[in-house]
CSV table of C-alpha atoms in Angstrom, one decimal:
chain,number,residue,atom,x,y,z
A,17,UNK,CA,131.1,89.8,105.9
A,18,UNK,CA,129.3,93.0,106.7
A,19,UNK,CA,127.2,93.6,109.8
A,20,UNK,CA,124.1,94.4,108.2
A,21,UNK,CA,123.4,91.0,106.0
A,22,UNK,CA,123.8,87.1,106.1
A,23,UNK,CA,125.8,85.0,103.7
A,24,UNK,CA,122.6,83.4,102.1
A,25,UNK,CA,122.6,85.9,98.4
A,26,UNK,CA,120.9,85.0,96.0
A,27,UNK,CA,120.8,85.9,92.3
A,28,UNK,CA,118.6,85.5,89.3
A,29,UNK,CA,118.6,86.9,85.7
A,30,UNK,CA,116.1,86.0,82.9
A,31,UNK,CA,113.1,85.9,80.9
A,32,UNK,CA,109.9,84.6,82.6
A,33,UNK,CA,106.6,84.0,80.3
A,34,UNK,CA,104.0,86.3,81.8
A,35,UNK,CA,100.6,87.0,80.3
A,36,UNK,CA,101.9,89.6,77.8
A,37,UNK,CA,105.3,87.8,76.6
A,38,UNK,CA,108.0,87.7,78.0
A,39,UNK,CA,109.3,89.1,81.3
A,40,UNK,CA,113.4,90.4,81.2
A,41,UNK,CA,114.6,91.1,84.5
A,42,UNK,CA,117.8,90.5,86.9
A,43,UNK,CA,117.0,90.6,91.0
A,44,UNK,CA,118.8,89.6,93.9
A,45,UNK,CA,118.1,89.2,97.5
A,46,UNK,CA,119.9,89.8,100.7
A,47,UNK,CA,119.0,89.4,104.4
A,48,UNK,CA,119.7,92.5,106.1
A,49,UNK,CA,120.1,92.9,110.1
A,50,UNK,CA,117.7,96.0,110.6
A,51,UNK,CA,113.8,96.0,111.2
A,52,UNK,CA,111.6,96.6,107.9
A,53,UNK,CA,110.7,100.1,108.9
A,54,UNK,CA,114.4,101.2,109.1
A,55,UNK,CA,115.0,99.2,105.2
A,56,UNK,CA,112.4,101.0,103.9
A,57,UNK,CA,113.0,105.0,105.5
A,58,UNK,CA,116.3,104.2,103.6
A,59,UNK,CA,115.1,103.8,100.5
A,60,UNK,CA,112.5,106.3,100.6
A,61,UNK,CA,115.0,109.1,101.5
A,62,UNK,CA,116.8,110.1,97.9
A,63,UNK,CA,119.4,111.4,99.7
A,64,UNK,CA,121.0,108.0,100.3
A,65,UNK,CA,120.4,106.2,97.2
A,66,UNK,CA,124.3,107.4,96.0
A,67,UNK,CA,125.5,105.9,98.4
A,68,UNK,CA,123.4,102.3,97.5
A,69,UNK,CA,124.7,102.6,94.1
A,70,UNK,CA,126.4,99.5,93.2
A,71,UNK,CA,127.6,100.9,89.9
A,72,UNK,CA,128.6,105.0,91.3
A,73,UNK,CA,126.9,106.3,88.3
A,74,UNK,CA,124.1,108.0,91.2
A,75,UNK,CA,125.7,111.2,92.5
A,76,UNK,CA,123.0,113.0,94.2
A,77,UNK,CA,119.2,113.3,94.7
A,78,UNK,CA,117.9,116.4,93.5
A,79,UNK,CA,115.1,117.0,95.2
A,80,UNK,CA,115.9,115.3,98.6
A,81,UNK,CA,111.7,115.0,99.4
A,82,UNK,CA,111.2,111.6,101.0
A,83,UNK,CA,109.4,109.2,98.5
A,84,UNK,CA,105.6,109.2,100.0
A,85,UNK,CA,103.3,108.4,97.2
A,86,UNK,CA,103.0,106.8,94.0
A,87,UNK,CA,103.2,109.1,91.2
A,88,UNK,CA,106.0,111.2,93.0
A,89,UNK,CA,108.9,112.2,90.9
A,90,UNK,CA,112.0,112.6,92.4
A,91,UNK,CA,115.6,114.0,90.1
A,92,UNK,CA,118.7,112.3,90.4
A,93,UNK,CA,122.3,114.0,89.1
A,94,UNK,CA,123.9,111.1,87.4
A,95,UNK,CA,128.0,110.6,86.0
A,96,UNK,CA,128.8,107.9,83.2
A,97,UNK,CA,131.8,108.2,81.4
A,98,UNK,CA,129.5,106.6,78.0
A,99,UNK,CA,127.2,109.6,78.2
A,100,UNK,CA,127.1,112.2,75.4
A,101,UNK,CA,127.5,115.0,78.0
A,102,UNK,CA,129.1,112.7,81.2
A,103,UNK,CA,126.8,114.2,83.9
A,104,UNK,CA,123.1,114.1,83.2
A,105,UNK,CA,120.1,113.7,84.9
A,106,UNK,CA,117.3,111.6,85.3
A,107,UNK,CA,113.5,111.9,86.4
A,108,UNK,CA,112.3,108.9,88.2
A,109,UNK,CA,108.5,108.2,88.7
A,110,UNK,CA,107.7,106.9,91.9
A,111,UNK,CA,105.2,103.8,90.3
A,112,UNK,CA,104.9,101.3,93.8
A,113,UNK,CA,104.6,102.4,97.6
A,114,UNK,CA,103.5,100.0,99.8
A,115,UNK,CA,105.0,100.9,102.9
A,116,UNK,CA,107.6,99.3,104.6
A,117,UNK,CA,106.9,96.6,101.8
A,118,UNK,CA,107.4,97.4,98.6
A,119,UNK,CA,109.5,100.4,96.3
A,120,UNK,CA,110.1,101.1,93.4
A,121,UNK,CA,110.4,103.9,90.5
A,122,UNK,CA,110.8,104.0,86.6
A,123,UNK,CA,113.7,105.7,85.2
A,124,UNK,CA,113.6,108.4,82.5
A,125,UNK,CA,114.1,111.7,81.7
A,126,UNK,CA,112.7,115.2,81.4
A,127,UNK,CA,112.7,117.3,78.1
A,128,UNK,CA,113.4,120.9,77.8
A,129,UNK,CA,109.8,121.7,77.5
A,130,UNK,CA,109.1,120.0,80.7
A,131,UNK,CA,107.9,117.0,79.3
A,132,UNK,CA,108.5,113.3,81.2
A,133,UNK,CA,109.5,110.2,78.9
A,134,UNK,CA,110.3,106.8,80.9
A,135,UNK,CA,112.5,104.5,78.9
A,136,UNK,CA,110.5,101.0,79.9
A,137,UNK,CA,112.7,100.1,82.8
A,138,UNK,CA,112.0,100.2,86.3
A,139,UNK,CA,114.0,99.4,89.7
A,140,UNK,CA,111.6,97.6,92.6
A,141,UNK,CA,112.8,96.6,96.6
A,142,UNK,CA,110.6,94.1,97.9
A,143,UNK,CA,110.9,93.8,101.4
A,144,UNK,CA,109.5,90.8,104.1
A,145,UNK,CA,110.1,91.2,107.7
A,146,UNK,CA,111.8,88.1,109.1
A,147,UNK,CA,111.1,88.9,112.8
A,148,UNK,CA,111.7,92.8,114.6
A,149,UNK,CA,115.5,93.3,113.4
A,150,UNK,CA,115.8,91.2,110.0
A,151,UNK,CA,114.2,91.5,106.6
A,152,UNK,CA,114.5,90.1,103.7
A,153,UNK,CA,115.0,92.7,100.7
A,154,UNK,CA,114.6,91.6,96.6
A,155,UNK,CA,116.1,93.7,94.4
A,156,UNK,CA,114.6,93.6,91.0
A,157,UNK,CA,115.4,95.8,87.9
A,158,UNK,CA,113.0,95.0,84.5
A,159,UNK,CA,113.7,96.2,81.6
A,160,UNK,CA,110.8,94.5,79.8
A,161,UNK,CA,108.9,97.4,78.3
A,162,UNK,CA,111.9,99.4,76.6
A,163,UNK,CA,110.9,100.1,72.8
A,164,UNK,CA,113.2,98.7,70.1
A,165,UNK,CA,114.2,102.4,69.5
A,166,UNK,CA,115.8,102.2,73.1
A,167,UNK,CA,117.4,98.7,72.5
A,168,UNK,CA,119.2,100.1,69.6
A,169,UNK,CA,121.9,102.2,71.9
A,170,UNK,CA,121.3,100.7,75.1
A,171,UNK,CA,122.1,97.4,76.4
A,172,UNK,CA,120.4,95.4,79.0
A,173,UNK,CA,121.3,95.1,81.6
A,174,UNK,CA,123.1,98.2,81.3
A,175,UNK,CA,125.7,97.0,84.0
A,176,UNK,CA,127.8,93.9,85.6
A,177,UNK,CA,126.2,90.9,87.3
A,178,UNK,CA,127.9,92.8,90.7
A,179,UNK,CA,125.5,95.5,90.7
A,180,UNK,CA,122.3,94.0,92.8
A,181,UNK,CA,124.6,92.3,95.1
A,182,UNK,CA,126.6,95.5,95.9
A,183,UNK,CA,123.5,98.0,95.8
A,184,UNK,CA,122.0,95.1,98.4
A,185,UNK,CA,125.2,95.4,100.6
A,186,UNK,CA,125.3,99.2,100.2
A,187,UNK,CA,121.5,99.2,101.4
A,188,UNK,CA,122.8,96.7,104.5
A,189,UNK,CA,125.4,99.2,105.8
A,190,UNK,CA,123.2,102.3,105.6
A,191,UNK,CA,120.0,100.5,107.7
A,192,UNK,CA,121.9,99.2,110.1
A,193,UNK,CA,124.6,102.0,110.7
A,194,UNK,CA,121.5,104.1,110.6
């Protein structure tokens, strides 16, 4: 077991009925041994979220700006062996920042012309303090909004059950080595 979290994980995958239809999401949770504030200055800081990455398709940020508003869009250099080119990038849209509470960007791309499209999937870190060196951090990625024409050559989830769990435990490591 590493330092920075408890043996209580938990996981969940499905569809929930929400007010619009249906709701297709897989989260997980982990208690991690570092104060809120620390959780969440790790997340906000692109530089570190390749070294989260539970599936090491995340190289490096980009822009290395901390996260510090909604709206912000941060770049990410990405590797998967399934993509046309292999290395690509993505544009993320910083969508919630609730500071040290909440996190969490949609995932798309930019066009030559400059031009932002977000596929209809999002990642989200919910964090609760559970006293001054604990929290409690949810991991959620939805992929409820992708269009059909999306779903056609994409999969979701587009990765192993593992993922959360070892993004969570990446996370962990970084806040309390930090």
């Amino acid at each position: 077991m590493n330092q920075g979290q408890d043996q209580g994980q938990d996981q969940d995958q499905g569809r929930e009925q929400g007010e619009g239809g249906d709701r297709e999401y897989v989260s997980a949770t982990l208690t991690v041994a570092a104060p809120v504030e620390r959780v969440f200055a790790v997340l906000a800081d692109p530089a570190t979220h390749a070294a989260i990455d539970g599936t090491g398709w995340v190289r490096e940020a980009v822009e290395r700006a901390p996260l510090a508003e909604e709206g912000q869009v941060f770049r990410m250099a990405m590797y998967h062996p399934n993509h046309p080119d292999g290395h690509y990038r993505v544009a993320n849209k910083v969508h919630v920042l609730d500071a040290p509470r909440a996190i969490g960007w949609l995932t798309g791309e930019e066009k030559e012309d400059g031009q932002l499209t977000f596929g209809g999937w999002f990642w989200r870190y919910d964090l609760v303090p559970l006293g001054p060196s604990e929290t409690e951090v949810t991991l959620t990625y939805d992929w409820t909004e992708v269009p059909p024409s999306i779903r056609e050559y994409l999969e979701f989830p587009m990765f192993g059950p593992d993922h959360l769990s070892n993004s969570l435990r990446h996370l962990a490591d970084l806040a309390v080595g930090g």
